[in-house]
PDB file of C-alpha atoms and ligand atoms in Angstrom:
ATOM      1  CA  UNK A   1     -67.049  39.985 -29.967  1.00  0.00           C
ATOM      2  CA  UNK A   2     -65.023  42.593 -28.114  1.00  0.00           C
ATOM      3  CA  UNK A   3     -62.020  41.377 -26.110  1.00  0.00           C
ATOM      4  CA  UNK A   4     -60.782  43.132 -22.867  1.00  0.00           C
ATOM      5  CA  UNK A   5     -57.707  41.645 -21.243  1.00  0.00           C
ATOM      6  CA  UNK A   6     -57.510  42.070 -17.516  1.00  0.00           C
ATOM      7  CA  UNK A   7     -54.282  43.501 -16.575  1.00  0.00           C
ATOM      8  CA  UNK A   8     -54.720  41.888 -13.159  1.00  0.00           C
ATOM      9  CA  UNK A   9     -52.805  38.905 -14.793  1.00  0.00           C
ATOM     10  CA  UNK A  10     -50.053  41.164 -16.390  1.00  0.00           C
ATOM     11  CA  UNK A  11     -46.585  41.311 -14.959  1.00  0.00           C
ATOM     12  CA  UNK A  12     -46.713  44.336 -12.801  1.00  0.00           C
ATOM     13  CA  UNK A  13     -43.100  44.836 -12.798  1.00  0.00           C
ATOM     14  CA  UNK A  14     -43.141  45.216 -16.592  1.00  0.00           C
ATOM     15  CA  UNK A  15     -46.697  46.778 -16.891  1.00  0.00           C
ATOM     16  CA  UNK A  16     -45.888  49.134 -19.888  1.00  0.00           C
ATOM     17  CA  UNK A  17     -44.529  46.221 -21.811  1.00  0.00           C
ATOM     18  CA  UNK A  18     -47.594  43.987 -21.303  1.00  0.00           C
ATOM     19  CA  UNK A  19     -50.004  46.891 -21.941  1.00  0.00           C
ATOM     20  CA  UNK A  20     -48.303  47.705 -25.332  1.00  0.00           C
ATOM     21  CA  UNK A  21     -48.286  44.011 -26.113  1.00  0.00           C
ATOM     22  CA  UNK A  22     -52.130  43.569 -25.710  1.00  0.00           C
ATOM     23  CA  UNK A  23     -52.997  46.705 -27.294  1.00  0.00           C
ATOM     24  CA  UNK A  24     -50.802  45.910 -30.540  1.00  0.00           C
ATOM     25  CA  UNK A  25     -52.271  42.447 -30.441  1.00  0.00           C
ATOM     26  CA  UNK A  26     -55.821  43.772 -31.327  1.00  0.00           C
ATOM     27  CA  UNK A  27     -57.614  43.936 -27.940  1.00  0.00           C
ATOM     28  CA  UNK A  28     -60.623  46.191 -27.875  1.00  0.00           C
ATOM     29  CA  UNK A  29     -60.355  47.487 -24.343  1.00  0.00           C
ATOM     30  CA  UNK A  30     -57.839  47.362 -21.344  1.00  0.00           C
ATOM     31  CA  UNK A  31     -59.771  46.011 -18.329  1.00  0.00           C
ATOM     32  CA  UNK A  32     -58.589  47.326 -15.026  1.00  0.00           C
ATOM     33  CA  UNK A  33     -59.539  45.698 -11.771  1.00  0.00           C
ATOM     34  CA  UNK A  34     -59.673  48.099  -8.833  1.00  0.00           C
ATOM     35  CA  UNK A  35     -59.956  46.242  -5.554  1.00  0.00           C
ATOM     36  CA  UNK A  36     -60.126  47.918  -2.062  1.00  0.00           C
ATOM     37  CA  UNK A  37     -59.494  44.997   0.204  1.00  0.00           C
ATOM     38  CA  UNK A  38     -62.844  45.537   1.864  1.00  0.00           C
ATOM     39  CA  UNK A  39     -65.480  44.756  -0.804  1.00  0.00           C
ATOM     40  CA  UNK A  40     -63.230  41.851  -1.982  1.00  0.00           C
ATOM     41  CA  UNK A  41     -60.419  40.379   0.010  1.00  0.00           C
ATOM     42  CA  UNK A  42     -57.700  41.524  -2.425  1.00  0.00           C
ATOM     43  CA  UNK A  43     -56.066  45.030  -3.022  1.00  0.00           C
ATOM     44  CA  UNK A  44     -54.878  46.089  -6.357  1.00  0.00           C
ATOM     45  CA  UNK A  45     -54.119  49.443  -7.942  1.00  0.00           C
ATOM     46  CA  UNK A  46     -55.357  53.180  -7.393  1.00  0.00           C
ATOM     47  CA  UNK A  47     -55.494  56.288  -9.743  1.00  0.00           C
ATOM     48  CA  UNK A  48     -51.671  56.945  -9.591  1.00  0.00           C
ATOM     49  CA  UNK A  49     -50.800  53.497 -11.301  1.00  0.00           C
ATOM     50  CA  UNK A  50     -54.006  53.710 -13.392  1.00  0.00           C
ATOM     51  CA  UNK A  51     -53.078  57.009 -14.832  1.00  0.00           C
ATOM     52  CA  UNK A  52     -49.766  55.659 -15.979  1.00  0.00           C
ATOM     53  CA  UNK A  53     -51.858  52.593 -17.645  1.00  0.00           C
ATOM     54  CA  UNK A  54     -53.781  55.311 -19.379  1.00  0.00           C
ATOM     55  CA  UNK A  55     -50.462  56.966 -20.713  1.00  0.00           C
ATOM     56  CA  UNK A  56     -49.285  53.822 -22.466  1.00  0.00           C
ATOM     57  CA  UNK A  57     -52.705  52.184 -23.455  1.00  0.00           C
ATOM     58  CA  UNK A  58     -53.700  53.009 -26.955  1.00  0.00           C
ATOM     59  CA  UNK A  59     -57.139  51.156 -26.371  1.00  0.00           C
ATOM     60  CA  UNK A  60     -59.833  52.661 -24.119  1.00  0.00           C
ATOM     61  CA  UNK A  61     -59.818  51.847 -20.537  1.00  0.00           C
ATOM     62  CA  UNK A  62     -62.713  49.675 -18.911  1.00  0.00           C
ATOM     63  CA  UNK A  63     -62.378  50.160 -15.144  1.00  0.00           C
ATOM     64  CA  UNK A  64     -64.071  47.634 -12.930  1.00  0.00           C
ATOM     65  CA  UNK A  65     -64.526  48.929  -9.298  1.00  0.00           C
ATOM     66  CA  UNK A  66     -64.834  46.241  -6.630  1.00  0.00           C
ATOM     67  CA  UNK A  67     -64.941  48.527  -3.783  1.00  0.00           C
ATOM     68  CA  UNK A  68     -66.969  49.910  -0.859  1.00  0.00           C
ATOM     69  CA  UNK A  69     -67.866  53.450  -1.093  1.00  0.00           C
ATOM     70  CA  UNK A  70     -68.433  53.633  -4.924  1.00  0.00           C
ATOM     71  CA  UNK A  71     -69.083  57.447  -5.142  1.00  0.00           C
ATOM     72  CA  UNK A  72     -65.703  58.208  -3.752  1.00  0.00           C
ATOM     73  CA  UNK A  73     -63.902  55.883  -6.137  1.00  0.00           C
ATOM     74  CA  UNK A  74     -65.931  57.028  -9.165  1.00  0.00           C
ATOM     75  CA  UNK A  75     -64.798  60.648  -8.390  1.00  0.00           C
ATOM     76  CA  UNK A  76     -61.252  59.394  -8.122  1.00  0.00           C
ATOM     77  CA  UNK A  77     -61.054  57.682 -11.390  1.00  0.00           C
ATOM     78  CA  UNK A  78     -63.430  59.943 -13.551  1.00  0.00           C
ATOM     79  CA  UNK A  79     -60.691  62.370 -14.427  1.00  0.00           C
ATOM     80  CA  UNK A  80     -58.715  59.468 -16.179  1.00  0.00           C
ATOM     81  CA  UNK A  81     -61.668  59.329 -18.605  1.00  0.00           C
ATOM     82  CA  UNK A  82     -62.148  55.431 -19.036  1.00  0.00           C
ATOM     83  CA  UNK A  83     -64.559  54.489 -21.744  1.00  0.00           C
ATOM     84  CA  UNK A  84     -66.461  52.449 -19.112  1.00  0.00           C
ATOM     85  CA  UNK A  85     -66.741  52.681 -15.416  1.00  0.00           C
ATOM     86  CA  UNK A  86     -68.337  49.937 -13.678  1.00  0.00           C
ATOM     87  CA  UNK A  87     -69.451  49.343 -10.212  1.00  0.00           C
ATOM     88  CA  UNK A  88     -71.155  46.410  -8.151  1.00  0.00           C
ATOM     89  CA  UNK A  89     -74.811  46.768  -7.447  1.00  0.00           C
ATOM     90  CA  UNK A  90     -74.561  44.685  -4.248  1.00  0.00           C
ATOM     91  CA  UNK A  91     -72.454  47.685  -2.733  1.00  0.00           C
ATOM     92  CA  UNK A  92     -74.654  50.656  -3.935  1.00  0.00           C
ATOM     93  CA  UNK A  93     -77.590  51.877  -2.283  1.00  0.00           C
ATOM     94  CA  UNK A  94     -78.245  54.350  -5.194  1.00  0.00           C
ATOM     95  CA  UNK A  95     -77.235  52.742  -8.529  1.00  0.00           C
ATOM     96  CA  UNK A  96     -79.585  54.791 -10.591  1.00  0.00           C
ATOM     97  CA  UNK A  97     -78.090  58.125  -9.190  1.00  0.00           C
ATOM     98  CA  UNK A  98     -74.397  56.863  -9.494  1.00  0.00           C
ATOM     99  CA  UNK A  99     -74.964  55.689 -13.252  1.00  0.00           C
ATOM    100  CA  UNK A 100     -76.235  59.215 -14.029  1.00  0.00           C
ATOM    101  CA  UNK A 101     -73.274  60.754 -12.193  1.00  0.00           C
ATOM    102  CA  UNK A 102     -70.869  58.536 -14.273  1.00  0.00           C
ATOM    103  CA  UNK A 103     -72.697  59.637 -17.456  1.00  0.00           C
ATOM    104  CA  UNK A 104     -72.387  63.302 -16.376  1.00  0.00           C
ATOM    105  CA  UNK A 105     -68.556  63.010 -16.588  1.00  0.00           C
ATOM    106  CA  UNK A 106     -69.036  61.794 -20.298  1.00  0.00           C
ATOM    107  CA  UNK A 107     -68.059  58.022 -19.295  1.00  0.00           C
ATOM    108  CA  UNK A 108     -70.239  55.070 -20.043  1.00  0.00           C
ATOM    109  CA  UNK A 109     -71.776  53.758 -16.855  1.00  0.00           C
ATOM    110  CA  UNK A 110     -71.847  49.880 -16.504  1.00  0.00           C
ATOM    111  CA  UNK A 111     -73.176  47.712 -13.550  1.00  0.00           C
ATOM    112  CA  UNK A 112     -71.646  44.582 -12.333  1.00  0.00           C
ATOM    113  CA  UNK A 113     -73.570  41.664 -11.009  1.00  0.00           C
ATOM    114  CA  UNK A 114     -71.873  39.044  -8.723  1.00  0.00           C
ATOM    115  CA  UNK A 115     -72.615  35.283  -9.417  1.00  0.00           C
ATOM    116  CA  UNK A 116     -75.619  35.257  -7.022  1.00  0.00           C
ATOM    117  CA  UNK A 117     -77.340  38.442  -8.166  1.00  0.00           C
ATOM    118  CA  UNK A 118     -80.327  37.784 -10.470  1.00  0.00           C
ATOM    119  CA  UNK A 119     -80.437  40.080 -13.686  1.00  0.00           C
ATOM    120  CA  UNK A 120     -83.924  41.020 -12.684  1.00  0.00           C
ATOM    121  CA  UNK A 121     -82.619  43.699 -10.270  1.00  0.00           C
ATOM    122  CA  UNK A 122     -81.684  45.733 -13.362  1.00  0.00           C
ATOM    123  CA  UNK A 123     -85.362  46.105 -14.551  1.00  0.00           C
ATOM    124  CA  UNK A 124     -85.448  49.747 -13.779  1.00  0.00           C
ATOM    125  CA  UNK A 125     -81.863  50.479 -14.477  1.00  0.00           C
ATOM    126  CA  UNK A 126     -80.959  48.985 -17.785  1.00  0.00           C
ATOM    127  CA  UNK A 127     -82.175  52.166 -19.617  1.00  0.00           C
ATOM    128  CA  UNK A 128     -79.726  54.170 -17.864  1.00  0.00           C
ATOM    129  CA  UNK A 129     -76.552  52.187 -18.404  1.00  0.00           C
ATOM    130  CA  UNK A 130     -74.306  51.239 -21.469  1.00  0.00           C
ATOM    131  CA  UNK A 131     -72.980  47.753 -20.264  1.00  0.00           C
ATOM    132  CA  UNK A 132     -73.805  45.192 -17.703  1.00  0.00           C
ATOM    133  CA  UNK A 133     -70.748  43.136 -16.178  1.00  0.00           C
ATOM    134  CA  UNK A 134     -71.652  39.603 -15.464  1.00  0.00           C
ATOM    135  CA  UNK A 135     -69.199  37.952 -12.977  1.00  0.00           C
ATOM    136  CA  UNK A 136     -68.637  34.460 -13.858  1.00  0.00           C
ATOM    137  CA  UNK A 137     -66.250  33.967 -10.804  1.00  0.00           C
ATOM    138  CA  UNK A 138     -66.361  35.438  -7.425  1.00  0.00           C
ATOM    139  CA  UNK A 139     -64.661  38.815  -7.542  1.00  0.00           C
ATOM    140  CA  UNK A 140     -61.178  39.254  -6.196  1.00  0.00           C
ATOM    141  CA  UNK A 141     -58.692  37.116  -8.019  1.00  0.00           C
ATOM    142  CA  UNK A 142     -57.693  35.989 -11.225  1.00  0.00           C
ATOM    143  CA  UNK A 143     -57.246  32.344 -12.325  1.00  0.00           C
ATOM    144  CA  UNK A 144     -60.440  30.862 -10.970  1.00  0.00           C
ATOM    145  CA  UNK A 145     -62.844  28.501 -12.591  1.00  0.00           C
ATOM    146  CA  UNK A 146     -65.875  29.634 -14.606  1.00  0.00           C
ATOM    147  CA  UNK A 147     -69.160  29.274 -12.851  1.00  0.00           C
ATOM    148  CA  UNK A 148     -71.515  27.560 -15.165  1.00  0.00           C
ATOM    149  CA  UNK A 149     -74.747  29.297 -14.070  1.00  0.00           C
ATOM    150  CA  UNK A 150     -73.494  32.426 -15.779  1.00  0.00           C
ATOM    151  CA  UNK A 151     -74.630  31.012 -19.222  1.00  0.00           C
ATOM    152  CA  UNK A 152     -78.422  30.914 -18.403  1.00  0.00           C
ATOM    153  CA  UNK A 153     -77.946  34.310 -16.669  1.00  0.00           C
ATOM    154  CA  UNK A 154     -76.469  35.746 -19.921  1.00  0.00           C
ATOM    155  CA  UNK A 155     -79.538  34.296 -21.839  1.00  0.00           C
ATOM    156  CA  UNK A 156     -81.916  35.977 -19.270  1.00  0.00           C
ATOM    157  CA  UNK A 157     -80.273  39.329 -19.544  1.00  0.00           C
ATOM    158  CA  UNK A 158     -80.005  39.198 -23.200  1.00  0.00           C
ATOM    159  CA  UNK A 159     -83.804  38.898 -23.263  1.00  0.00           C
ATOM    160  CA  UNK A 160     -84.343  41.767 -20.711  1.00  0.00           C
ATOM    161  CA  UNK A 161     -81.787  44.103 -22.873  1.00  0.00           C
ATOM    162  CA  UNK A 162     -83.678  43.516 -26.008  1.00  0.00           C
ATOM    163  CA  UNK A 163     -86.706  44.645 -24.388  1.00  0.00           C
ATOM    164  CA  UNK A 164     -85.289  47.457 -22.250  1.00  0.00           C
ATOM    165  CA  UNK A 165     -82.156  48.677 -24.117  1.00  0.00           C
ATOM    166  CA  UNK A 166     -80.804  46.675 -27.134  1.00  0.00           C
ATOM    167  CA  UNK A 167     -77.886  48.987 -27.143  1.00  0.00           C
ATOM    168  CA  UNK A 168     -76.700  47.934 -23.696  1.00  0.00           C
ATOM    169  CA  UNK A 169     -73.646  45.484 -24.107  1.00  0.00           C
ATOM    170  CA  UNK A 170     -73.233  42.372 -22.068  1.00  0.00           C
ATOM    171  CA  UNK A 171     -69.731  41.717 -20.550  1.00  0.00           C
ATOM    172  CA  UNK A 172     -68.630  38.561 -18.960  1.00  0.00           C
ATOM    173  CA  UNK A 173     -65.621  38.515 -16.423  1.00  0.00           C
ATOM    174  CA  UNK A 174     -64.014  35.429 -14.886  1.00  0.00           C
ATOM    175  CA  UNK A 175     -62.540  32.121 -15.989  1.00  0.00           C
ATOM    176  CA  UNK A 176     -63.090  32.936 -19.696  1.00  0.00           C
ATOM    177  CA  UNK A 177     -61.019  30.817 -22.145  1.00  0.00           C
ATOM    178  CA  UNK A 178     -61.274  29.510 -25.776  1.00  0.00           C
ATOM    179  CA  UNK A 179     -63.569  26.624 -24.629  1.00  0.00           C
ATOM    180  CA  UNK A 180     -66.262  28.656 -23.182  1.00  0.00           C
ATOM    181  CA  UNK A 181     -65.915  31.701 -25.398  1.00  0.00           C
ATOM    182  CA  UNK A 182     -68.276  30.087 -28.065  1.00  0.00           C
ATOM    183  CA  UNK A 183     -70.900  29.143 -25.697  1.00  0.00           C
ATOM    184  CA  UNK A 184     -70.787  32.760 -24.069  1.00  0.00           C
ATOM    185  CA  UNK A 185     -71.217  34.248 -27.543  1.00  0.00           C
ATOM    186  CA  UNK A 186     -74.092  32.060 -28.277  1.00  0.00           C
ATOM    187  CA  UNK A 187     -75.807  32.959 -25.056  1.00  0.00           C
ATOM    188  CA  UNK A 188     -75.477  36.651 -25.918  1.00  0.00           C
ATOM    189  CA  UNK A 189     -72.273  38.034 -24.512  1.00  0.00           C
ATOM    190  CA  UNK A 190     -70.668  40.955 -26.471  1.00  0.00           C
ATOM    191  CA  UNK A 191     -67.493  41.566 -24.530  1.00  0.00           C
ATOM    192  CA  UNK A 192     -65.149  38.952 -22.982  1.00  0.00           C
ATOM    193  CA  UNK A 193     -62.728  39.812 -20.190  1.00  0.00           C
ATOM    194  CA  UNK A 194     -59.757  37.448 -19.985  1.00  0.00           C
ATOM    195  CA  UNK A 195     -56.848  37.724 -17.395  1.00  0.00           C
ATOM    196  CA  UNK A 196     -54.913  34.496 -17.060  1.00  0.00           C
ATOM    197  CA  UNK A 197     -55.970  32.873 -20.317  1.00  0.00           C
ATOM    198  CA  UNK A 198     -54.387  35.862 -22.302  1.00  0.00           C
ATOM    199  CA  UNK A 199     -51.245  36.574 -20.072  1.00  0.00           C
ATOM    200  CA  UNK A 200     -50.301  32.939 -19.624  1.00  0.00           C
ATOM    201  CA  UNK A 201     -49.687  32.749 -23.387  1.00  0.00           C
ATOM    202  CA  UNK A 202     -46.621  34.315 -24.987  1.00  0.00           C
ATOM    203  CA  UNK A 203     -48.565  34.917 -28.294  1.00  0.00           C
ATOM    204  CA  UNK A 204     -51.099  37.370 -27.187  1.00  0.00           C
ATOM    205  CA  UNK A 205     -52.407  38.013 -30.625  1.00  0.00           C
ATOM    206  CA  UNK A 206     -53.322  34.316 -31.120  1.00  0.00           C
ATOM    207  CA  UNK A 207     -54.897  34.330 -27.634  1.00  0.00           C
ATOM    208  CA  UNK A 208     -56.950  37.402 -28.205  1.00  0.00           C
ATOM    209  CA  UNK A 209     -58.134  35.985 -31.695  1.00  0.00           C
ATOM    210  CA  UNK A 210     -59.037  32.543 -30.268  1.00  0.00           C
ATOM    211  CA  UNK A 211     -61.703  34.312 -28.027  1.00  0.00           C
ATOM    212  CA  UNK A 212     -63.095  36.385 -30.810  1.00  0.00           C
ATOM    213  CA  UNK A 213     -65.559  33.748 -31.922  1.00  0.00           C
TER     214      UNK A 213
HETATM  215  C1  DX5 B   1     -61.748  39.108 -10.754  1.00  0.00           C
HETATM  216  C2  DX5 B   1     -61.510  40.065 -11.894  1.00  0.00           C
HETATM  217  C3  DX5 B   1     -61.310  39.661 -13.365  1.00  0.00           C
HETATM  218  C4  DX5 B   1     -60.035  38.753 -13.354  1.00  0.00           C
HETATM  219  C5  DX5 B   1     -60.339  37.721 -14.328  1.00  0.00           C
HETATM  220  O1  DX5 B   1     -62.220  39.731  -9.698  1.00  0.00           O
HETATM  221  O2  DX5 B   1     -62.562  41.043 -11.983  1.00  0.00           O
HETATM  222  O3  DX5 B   1     -61.065  40.664 -14.251  1.00  0.00           O
HETATM  223  O4  DX5 B   1     -58.734  39.461 -13.742  1.00  0.00           O
HETATM  224  O5  DX5 B   1     -59.277  36.730 -14.370  1.00  0.00           O
HETATM  225  P1  DX5 B   1     -59.354  35.363 -15.010  1.00  0.00           P
HETATM  226  O6  DX5 B   1     -59.654  35.735 -16.685  1.00  0.00           O
HETATM  227  O7  DX5 B   1     -57.915  34.677 -14.934  1.00  0.00           O
HETATM  228  O8  DX5 B   1     -60.434  34.690 -14.417  1.00  0.00           O
HETATM  229 ZN1   ZN B   2     -62.671  42.390 -13.696  1.00  0.00          ZN
END
């Protein structure tokens, strides 16, 4: 199980310290939530701040776009060379083309599904991408409660990816904690994003390990 702490719950006045802390505490990816105030009712950080994040992070970046106009933001963040760059399918008319564009930069394309979006929409896309990010809360904020319907959805997606692209990872984002982590693993998740669960604890190493079930 890979663990990707979401820096949305970090202390933005001490971002360097928090990033160094999670990286030295054994996280696998640094999850960065980019929100534009349009696709979601919240506004976070742009490429200026994320390039500073990239300089201090010793683990690869996993950038989660929650924006309108995906292509504009992909072009903005591609020069920062994240490992994964994910966009919401609900906001994209040409997801196949955009996934190919992300890959042309040498970045792994990932597609995000909101809680209401069925995995079947990926039937003709799974072969093109390296990861699916399933939202287990409505995007926009940290600290929300896990939506239980994410579990059967992971199971459905797991069956689909075994058929269409066994190397494609399943990432889960929202309300993840040590109680639901074993269920997520069992359902087929490979990467867990956790914001408030990890950053609310002073011992980040212990928090990260408690999710690695
Ligand atoms: C929500 C973000 C998440 C958020 C998760 O829109 O995509 O990455 O930081 O926060 P928690 O783990 O607190 O639910
Ligand atoms: Zn996220």
